[in-house]
PDB file of C-alpha atoms in Angstrom:
ATOM      1  CA  GLN I  26      92.909  73.635  88.495  1.00 67.00           C
ATOM      2  CA  LYS I  27      93.106  77.119  87.054  1.00 78.00           C
ATOM      3  CA  GLU I  28      92.755  77.440  83.314  1.00 89.00           C
ATOM      4  CA  VAL I  29      95.935  79.483  82.873  1.00 94.00           C
ATOM      5  CA  GLU I  30      98.714  79.590  85.461  1.00 95.00           C
ATOM      6  CA  GLN I  31     101.785  81.791  85.720  1.00 94.00           C
ATOM      7  CA  ASN I  32     104.342  82.466  88.425  1.00 85.00           C
ATOM      8  CA  SER I  33     103.519  85.896  89.798  1.00 80.00           C
ATOM      9  CA  GLY I  34     107.161  86.839  90.346  1.00 84.00           C
ATOM     10  CA  PRO I  35     108.604  89.309  90.615  1.00 92.00           C
ATOM     11  CA  LEU I  36     111.254  88.190  88.178  1.00 96.00           C
ATOM     12  CA  SER I  37     114.342  90.376  88.376  1.00 97.00           C
ATOM     13  CA  VAL I  38     117.030  90.378  85.684  1.00 97.00           C
ATOM     14  CA  PRO I  39     119.916  92.743  84.930  1.00 97.00           C
ATOM     15  CA  GLU I  40     119.925  94.830  81.786  1.00 98.00           C
ATOM     16  CA  GLY I  41     121.087  92.811  78.785  1.00 97.00           C
ATOM     17  CA  ALA I  42     120.121  89.438  80.254  1.00 98.00           C
ATOM     18  CA  ILE I  43     117.509  86.985  78.991  1.00 97.00           C
ATOM     19  CA  ALA I  44     114.169  86.984  80.814  1.00 97.00           C
ATOM     20  CA  SER I  45     112.187  83.741  80.727  1.00 97.00           C
ATOM     21  CA  LEU I  46     108.464  83.770  81.482  1.00 97.00           C
ATOM     22  CA  ASN I  47     106.392  80.603  81.746  1.00 96.00           C
ATOM     23  CA  CYS I  48     102.732  79.652  81.521  1.00 96.00           C
ATOM     24  CA  THR I  49     100.738  76.423  81.695  1.00 97.00           C
ATOM     25  CA  TYR I  50      97.134  75.851  80.630  1.00 95.00           C
ATOM     26  CA  SER I  51      94.544  73.172  81.300  1.00 93.00           C
ATOM     27  CA  ASP I  52      92.315  73.045  78.175  1.00 89.00           C
ATOM     28  CA  ARG I  53      93.883  70.566  75.727  1.00 89.00           C
ATOM     29  CA  GLY I  54      91.571  71.867  73.006  1.00 87.00           C
ATOM     30  CA  SER I  55      93.109  75.344  73.056  1.00 89.00           C
ATOM     31  CA  GLN I  56      94.568  76.404  69.725  1.00 88.00           C
ATOM     32  CA  SER I  57      95.636  80.034  70.157  1.00 92.00           C
ATOM     33  CA  PHE I  58      98.091  81.451  72.673  1.00 95.00           C
ATOM     34  CA  PHE I  59      99.131  85.017  73.372  1.00 97.00           C
ATOM     35  CA  TRP I  60     101.465  87.146  75.440  1.00 98.00           C
ATOM     36  CA  TYR I  61     100.447  90.602  76.576  1.00 98.00           C
ATOM     37  CA  ARG I  62     102.490  93.311  78.255  1.00 98.00           C
ATOM     38  CA  GLN I  63     100.860  95.593  80.814  1.00 96.00           C
ATOM     39  CA  TYR I  64     102.554  98.658  82.229  1.00 96.00           C
ATOM     40  CA  SER I  65     101.381  99.856  85.623  1.00 93.00           C
ATOM     41  CA  GLY I  66      98.033 101.626  85.360  1.00 91.00           C
ATOM     42  CA  LYS I  67      97.650 100.882  81.650  1.00 95.00           C
ATOM     43  CA  SER I  68      95.668  98.380  79.620  1.00 96.00           C
ATOM     44  CA  PRO I  69      97.310  95.196  78.255  1.00 97.00           C
ATOM     45  CA  GLU I  70      99.044  95.295  74.887  1.00 97.00           C
ATOM     46  CA  LEU I  71      99.347  92.266  72.617  1.00 97.00           C
ATOM     47  CA  ILE I  72     103.015  91.508  71.899  1.00 97.00           C
ATOM     48  CA  MET I  73     103.148  87.902  70.670  1.00 96.00           C
ATOM     49  CA  SER I  74     100.860  85.185  69.365  1.00 95.00           C
ATOM     50  CA  ILE I  75     101.648  81.526  68.691  1.00 96.00           C
ATOM     51  CA  TYR I  76      99.503  78.738  67.289  1.00 93.00           C
ATOM     52  CA  SER I  77     101.843  75.832  66.455  1.00 94.00           C
ATOM     53  CA  ASN I  78     104.346  73.822  68.454  1.00 96.00           C
ATOM     54  CA  GLY I  79     107.837  75.264  68.399  1.00 96.00           C
ATOM     55  CA  ASP I  80     109.340  78.721  68.501  1.00 97.00           C
ATOM     56  CA  LYS I  81     108.197  82.018  67.019  1.00 97.00           C
ATOM     57  CA  GLU I  82     110.577  84.952  67.012  1.00 97.00           C
ATOM     58  CA  ASP I  83     109.784  88.664  66.706  1.00 96.00           C
ATOM     59  CA  GLY I  84     112.702  90.983  67.368  1.00 97.00           C
ATOM     60  CA  ARG I  85     113.927  90.438  70.920  1.00 97.00           C
ATOM     61  CA  PHE I  86     110.901  88.280  71.782  1.00 98.00           C
ATOM     62  CA  THR I  87     110.573  84.529  71.276  1.00 98.00           C
ATOM     63  CA  ALA I  88     107.400  82.631  72.103  1.00 98.00           C
ATOM     64  CA  GLN I  89     107.589  78.874  72.598  1.00 98.00           C
ATOM     65  CA  LEU I  90     104.685  76.426  72.571  1.00 97.00           C
ATOM     66  CA  ASN I  91     104.539  72.775  73.621  1.00 97.00           C
ATOM     67  CA  LYS I  92     100.973  71.484  73.317  1.00 95.00           C
ATOM     68  CA  ALA I  93     101.832  68.019  74.624  1.00 95.00           C
ATOM     69  CA  SER I  94     103.067  69.567  77.871  1.00 96.00           C
ATOM     70  CA  GLN I  95     100.436  72.357  77.754  1.00 96.00           C
ATOM     71  CA  TYR I  96     103.185  74.880  78.190  1.00 96.00           C
ATOM     72  CA  VAL I  97     103.843  78.318  76.705  1.00 98.00           C
ATOM     73  CA  SER I  98     106.838  80.518  77.351  1.00 97.00           C
ATOM     74  CA  LEU I  99     108.179  83.935  76.405  1.00 98.00           C
ATOM     75  CA  LEU I 100     111.867  84.764  76.171  1.00 98.00           C
ATOM     76  CA  ILE I 101     113.019  88.366  76.115  1.00 98.00           C
ATOM     77  CA  ARG I 102     116.596  88.747  74.918  1.00 98.00           C
ATOM     78  CA  ASP I 103     118.800  91.743  75.734  1.00 98.00           C
ATOM     79  CA  SER I 104     116.315  92.888  78.386  1.00 98.00           C
ATOM     80  CA  GLN I 105     115.933  96.646  78.779  1.00 97.00           C
ATOM     81  CA  PRO I 106     114.595  98.692  81.712  1.00 97.00           C
ATOM     82  CA  SER I 107     111.673  99.600  79.440  1.00 97.00           C
ATOM     83  CA  ASP I 108     110.693  95.912  79.444  1.00 98.00           C
ATOM     84  CA  SER I 109     109.815  96.216  83.143  1.00 97.00           C
ATOM     85  CA  ALA I 110     106.093  95.408  83.222  1.00 97.00           C
ATOM     86  CA  THR I 111     103.636  92.638  83.988  1.00 96.00           C
ATOM     87  CA  TYR I 112     103.448  89.954  81.299  1.00 97.00           C
ATOM     88  CA  LEU I 113     100.132  88.176  80.877  1.00 97.00           C
ATOM     89  CA  CYS I 114      99.702  84.801  79.223  1.00 97.00           C
ATOM     90  CA  ALA I 115      96.353  84.334  77.458  1.00 96.00           C
ATOM     91  CA  VAL I 116      94.761  81.213  75.999  1.00 94.00           C
ATOM     92  CA  GLN I 117      91.783  81.099  73.686  1.00 90.00           C
ATOM     93  CA  ARG I 118      89.493  78.253  74.592  1.00 81.00           C
ATOM     94  CA  GLY I 119      89.072  75.447  72.129  1.00 70.00           C
ATOM     95  CA  GLN I 120      85.826  73.541  72.199  1.00 55.00           C
ATOM     96  CA  ALA I 121      84.146  75.714  74.812  1.00 51.00           C
ATOM     97  CA  GLY I 122      83.949  78.821  72.651  1.00 58.00           C
ATOM     98  CA  THR I 123      85.905  81.895  71.851  1.00 73.00           C
ATOM     99  CA  ALA I 124      86.584  83.223  75.335  1.00 85.00           C
ATOM    100  CA  LEU I 125      90.136  84.487  75.922  1.00 90.00           C
ATOM    101  CA  ILE I 126      91.367  83.503  79.387  1.00 92.00           C
ATOM    102  CA  PHE I 127      94.301  85.186  81.120  1.00 94.00           C
ATOM    103  CA  GLY I 128      96.772  84.112  83.733  1.00 94.00           C
ATOM    104  CA  LYS I 129      97.485  86.390  86.691  1.00 93.00           C
ATOM    105  CA  GLY I 130     100.664  87.675  85.103  1.00 94.00           C
ATOM    106  CA  THR I 131     104.358  87.726  85.939  1.00 95.00           C
ATOM    107  CA  THR I 132     105.953  90.995  86.989  1.00 95.00           C
ATOM    108  CA  LEU I 133     109.337  91.559  85.355  1.00 97.00           C
ATOM    109  CA  SER I 134     111.857  94.060  86.683  1.00 97.00           C
ATOM    110  CA  VAL I 135     114.935  94.877  84.598  1.00 97.00           C
ATOM    111  CA  SER I 136     117.645  96.723  86.479  1.00 96.00           C
ATOM    112  CA  SER I 137     120.160  98.993  84.773  1.00 91.00           C
TER     113      SER I 137
ATOM    114  CA  SER P 194      92.025 100.828  61.258  1.00 85.00           C
ATOM    115  CA  GLN P 195      90.085  99.605  64.232  1.00 87.00           C
ATOM    116  CA  THR P 196      89.720 101.621  67.411  1.00 91.00           C
ATOM    117  CA  ILE P 197      87.992 100.977  70.698  1.00 95.00           C
ATOM    118  CA  HIS P 198      86.531 103.644  72.941  1.00 94.00           C
ATOM    119  CA  GLN P 199      85.785 103.104  76.585  1.00 95.00           C
ATOM    120  CA  TRP P 200      84.530 105.657  79.065  1.00 90.00           C
ATOM    121  CA  PRO P 201      84.744 107.106  81.610  1.00 92.00           C
ATOM    122  CA  ALA P 202      88.426 106.723  82.504  1.00 94.00           C
ATOM    123  CA  THR P 203      87.804 106.984  86.241  1.00 96.00           C
ATOM    124  CA  LEU P 204      84.675 106.705  88.330  1.00 97.00           C
ATOM    125  CA  VAL P 205      83.940 106.959  92.044  1.00 97.00           C
ATOM    126  CA  GLN P 206      80.551 105.607  93.064  1.00 97.00           C
ATOM    127  CA  PRO P 207      78.882 105.024  96.442  1.00 98.00           C
ATOM    128  CA  VAL P 208      77.867 101.559  97.561  1.00 97.00           C
ATOM    129  CA  GLY P 209      74.380 100.704  96.359  1.00 97.00           C
ATOM    130  CA  SER P 210      74.451 103.044  93.372  1.00 97.00           C
ATOM    131  CA  PRO P 211      73.917 101.853  89.785  1.00 97.00           C
ATOM    132  CA  LEU P 212      76.653 101.483  87.186  1.00 96.00           C
ATOM    133  CA  SER P 213      76.787 101.773  83.438  1.00 96.00           C
ATOM    134  CA  LEU P 214      80.042 101.479  81.484  1.00 96.00           C
ATOM    135  CA  GLU P 215      80.022 101.716  77.723  1.00 96.00           C
ATOM    136  CA  CYS P 216      82.411 100.493  75.073  1.00 96.00           C
ATOM    137  CA  THR P 217      82.271 101.007  71.323  1.00 97.00           C
ATOM    138  CA  VAL P 218      84.428  99.681  68.517  1.00 97.00           C
ATOM    139  CA  GLU P 219      85.025 101.395  65.197  1.00 95.00           C
ATOM    140  CA  GLY P 220      86.459 100.145  61.934  1.00 94.00           C
ATOM    141  CA  THR P 221      85.231  96.566  62.014  1.00 92.00           C
ATOM    142  CA  SER P 222      81.998  94.609  62.008  1.00 90.00           C
ATOM    143  CA  ASN P 223      80.747  91.618  63.989  1.00 91.00           C
ATOM    144  CA  PRO P 224      83.598  91.658  66.520  1.00 92.00           C
ATOM    145  CA  ASN P 225      83.757  89.463  69.584  1.00 92.00           C
ATOM    146  CA  LEU P 226      83.475  91.738  72.617  1.00 94.00           C
ATOM    147  CA  TYR P 227      84.733  91.171  76.138  1.00 94.00           C
ATOM    148  CA  TRP P 228      84.459  92.736  79.593  1.00 96.00           C
ATOM    149  CA  TYR P 229      87.268  91.992  82.044  1.00 96.00           C
ATOM    150  CA  ARG P 230      87.921  93.182  85.587  1.00 96.00           C
ATOM    151  CA  GLN P 231      91.317  93.487  87.205  1.00 95.00           C
ATOM    152  CA  ALA P 232      91.273  93.917  90.977  1.00 90.00           C
ATOM    153  CA  ALA P 233      94.307  95.430  92.682  1.00 79.00           C
ATOM    154  CA  GLY P 234      97.267  93.046  92.396  1.00 72.00           C
ATOM    155  CA  ARG P 235      95.244  90.422  90.573  1.00 77.00           C
ATOM    156  CA  GLY P 236      94.933  89.101  87.051  1.00 85.00           C
ATOM    157  CA  LEU P 237      92.341  89.765  84.399  1.00 93.00           C
ATOM    158  CA  GLN P 238      89.050  88.114  85.253  1.00 92.00           C
ATOM    159  CA  LEU P 239      86.718  87.517  82.317  1.00 92.00           C
ATOM    160  CA  LEU P 240      83.245  88.775  83.213  1.00 94.00           C
ATOM    161  CA  PHE P 241      81.276  88.574  79.950  1.00 94.00           C
ATOM    162  CA  TYR P 242      81.881  87.945  76.295  1.00 91.00           C
ATOM    163  CA  SER P 243      79.676  88.311  73.256  1.00 92.00           C
ATOM    164  CA  VAL P 244      79.904  86.863  69.756  1.00 90.00           C
ATOM    165  CA  GLY P 245      76.976  88.861  68.350  1.00 91.00           C
ATOM    166  CA  ILE P 246      74.088  91.225  69.072  1.00 93.00           C
ATOM    167  CA  GLY P 247      72.082  90.006  72.045  1.00 90.00           C
ATOM    168  CA  GLN P 248      74.418  87.036  72.612  1.00 91.00           C
ATOM    169  CA  ILE P 249      76.050  87.315  76.033  1.00 92.00           C
ATOM    170  CA  SER P 250      77.987  84.648  77.907  1.00 90.00           C
ATOM    171  CA  SER P 251      78.527  85.180  81.612  1.00 87.00           C
ATOM    172  CA  GLU P 252      81.638  83.811  83.252  1.00 84.00           C
ATOM    173  CA  VAL P 253      81.174  84.794  86.871  1.00 80.00           C
ATOM    174  CA  PRO P 254      77.823  84.934  88.735  1.00 63.00           C
ATOM    175  CA  GLN P 255      77.607  88.296  90.475  1.00 79.00           C
ATOM    176  CA  ASN P 256      75.620  91.509  90.535  1.00 89.00           C
ATOM    177  CA  LEU P 257      76.869  92.649  87.131  1.00 94.00           C
ATOM    178  CA  SER P 258      75.169  92.262  83.766  1.00 95.00           C
ATOM    179  CA  ALA P 259      76.112  93.017  80.183  1.00 96.00           C
ATOM    180  CA  SER P 260      74.214  93.912  77.046  1.00 96.00           C
ATOM    181  CA  ARG P 261      75.048  94.306  73.377  1.00 96.00           C
ATOM    182  CA  PRO P 262      72.320  96.463  71.842  1.00 95.00           C
ATOM    183  CA  GLN P 263      74.280  97.139  68.642  1.00 95.00           C
ATOM    184  CA  ASP P 264      76.967  95.261  66.739  1.00 95.00           C
ATOM    185  CA  ARG P 265      79.832  97.387  68.026  1.00 95.00           C
ATOM    186  CA  GLN P 266      78.480  98.496  71.403  1.00 96.00           C
ATOM    187  CA  PHE P 267      78.950  96.634  74.675  1.00 96.00           C
ATOM    188  CA  ILE P 268      77.550  97.840  78.000  1.00 96.00           C
ATOM    189  CA  LEU P 269      78.358  96.686  81.516  1.00 96.00           C
ATOM    190  CA  SER P 270      75.774  97.429  84.201  1.00 96.00           C
ATOM    191  CA  SER P 271      74.951  96.965  87.815  1.00 96.00           C
ATOM    192  CA  LYS P 272      71.812  97.875  89.728  1.00 95.00           C
ATOM    193  CA  LYS P 273      73.595  98.134  93.105  1.00 96.00           C
ATOM    194  CA  LEU P 274      77.345  98.359  93.460  1.00 96.00           C
ATOM    195  CA  LEU P 275      79.256  96.537  96.180  1.00 94.00           C
ATOM    196  CA  LEU P 276      82.629  97.494  97.653  1.00 94.00           C
ATOM    197  CA  SER P 277      84.038  94.359  96.025  1.00 92.00           C
ATOM    198  CA  ASP P 278      83.112  95.738  92.583  1.00 94.00           C
ATOM    199  CA  SER P 279      86.035  98.165  92.752  1.00 95.00           C
ATOM    200  CA  GLY P 280      88.665  97.514  90.119  1.00 95.00           C
ATOM    201  CA  PHE P 281      89.982  98.257  86.666  1.00 96.00           C
ATOM    202  CA  TYR P 282      87.347  97.405  84.053  1.00 97.00           C
ATOM    203  CA  LEU P 283      88.569  96.663  80.574  1.00 97.00           C
ATOM    204  CA  CYS P 284      86.649  96.218  77.366  1.00 97.00           C
ATOM    205  CA  ALA P 285      88.279  94.325  74.506  1.00 96.00           C
ATOM    206  CA  TRP P 286      87.445  93.245  70.970  1.00 94.00           C
ATOM    207  CA  SER P 287      88.648  90.527  68.667  1.00 92.00           C
ATOM    208  CA  LEU P 288      87.819  89.224  65.234  1.00 87.00           C
ATOM    209  CA  GLN P 289      86.602  85.727  64.438  1.00 78.00           C
ATOM    210  CA  ASP P 290      90.123  84.869  63.260  1.00 77.00           C
ATOM    211  CA  ARG P 291      91.235  84.063  66.825  1.00 76.00           C
ATOM    212  CA  LYS P 292      94.294  86.295  66.558  1.00 84.00           C
ATOM    213  CA  GLY P 293      94.070  87.959  69.920  1.00 90.00           C
ATOM    214  CA  ALA P 294      92.038  90.672  71.562  1.00 93.00           C
ATOM    215  CA  PHE P 295      92.676  94.403  71.742  1.00 95.00           C
ATOM    216  CA  PHE P 296      91.867  96.488  74.772  1.00 97.00           C
ATOM    217  CA  GLY P 297      90.354  99.865  75.454  1.00 96.00           C
ATOM    218  CA  GLN P 298      91.953 102.264  77.899  1.00 96.00           C
ATOM    219  CA  GLY P 299      89.936 100.954  80.819  1.00 96.00           C
ATOM    220  CA  THR P 300      87.779 102.448  83.563  1.00 97.00           C
ATOM    221  CA  ARG P 301      89.124 102.605  87.081  1.00 96.00           C
ATOM    222  CA  LEU P 302      86.107 102.177  89.353  1.00 96.00           C
ATOM    223  CA  THR P 303      86.255 102.896  93.074  1.00 97.00           C
ATOM    224  CA  VAL P 304      83.214 102.019  95.137  1.00 96.00           C
ATOM    225  CA  VAL P 305      83.120 103.954  98.419  1.00 97.00           C
TER     226      VAL P 305
END
């Protein structure tokens, strides 16, 4: 079982729609969860972090965490063409140390 | 503010040649440091991480090695490159507060 799993996509949504990105993880001891955005040819950029069960909102982005289900999600409201990128879910290991492990990413395409 | 420098931006090396990639962080002390590789169309693979000078954890057994000779310097090396070593190499840093990692601009390595 992979430590962090994401659907690779591509996920296509029209401009103005809600994009929903999902991620599951295997280490029950994990305490810190992150979403990164990566444009083609560029390095990843941290956009959201979440540490407690529930929702965390930041502008058009909402991160959701369910530790019982080992599930993290990212919602992007009012999607814009500029949101077209690969979104990477990252989980910081719990007991095993401080390593930050990434999923393979989901490619999002927002059409105008 | 903290900044991370990674060089070179691109590199073309023949098979069997050595490799040395360097990363330095400014504006902080005692950071966690990471080396990741992203092969074409694939996710971020953690190669090495370090929590302090001389402390290196290896994630994937291969012909690469890492060293941390100074607090804010992280070096990735190989004695003999393989074709499969081609990829986008990313250095990242984080603090002990487990609030995510921040990436350098990356080195695109092509082994020919």
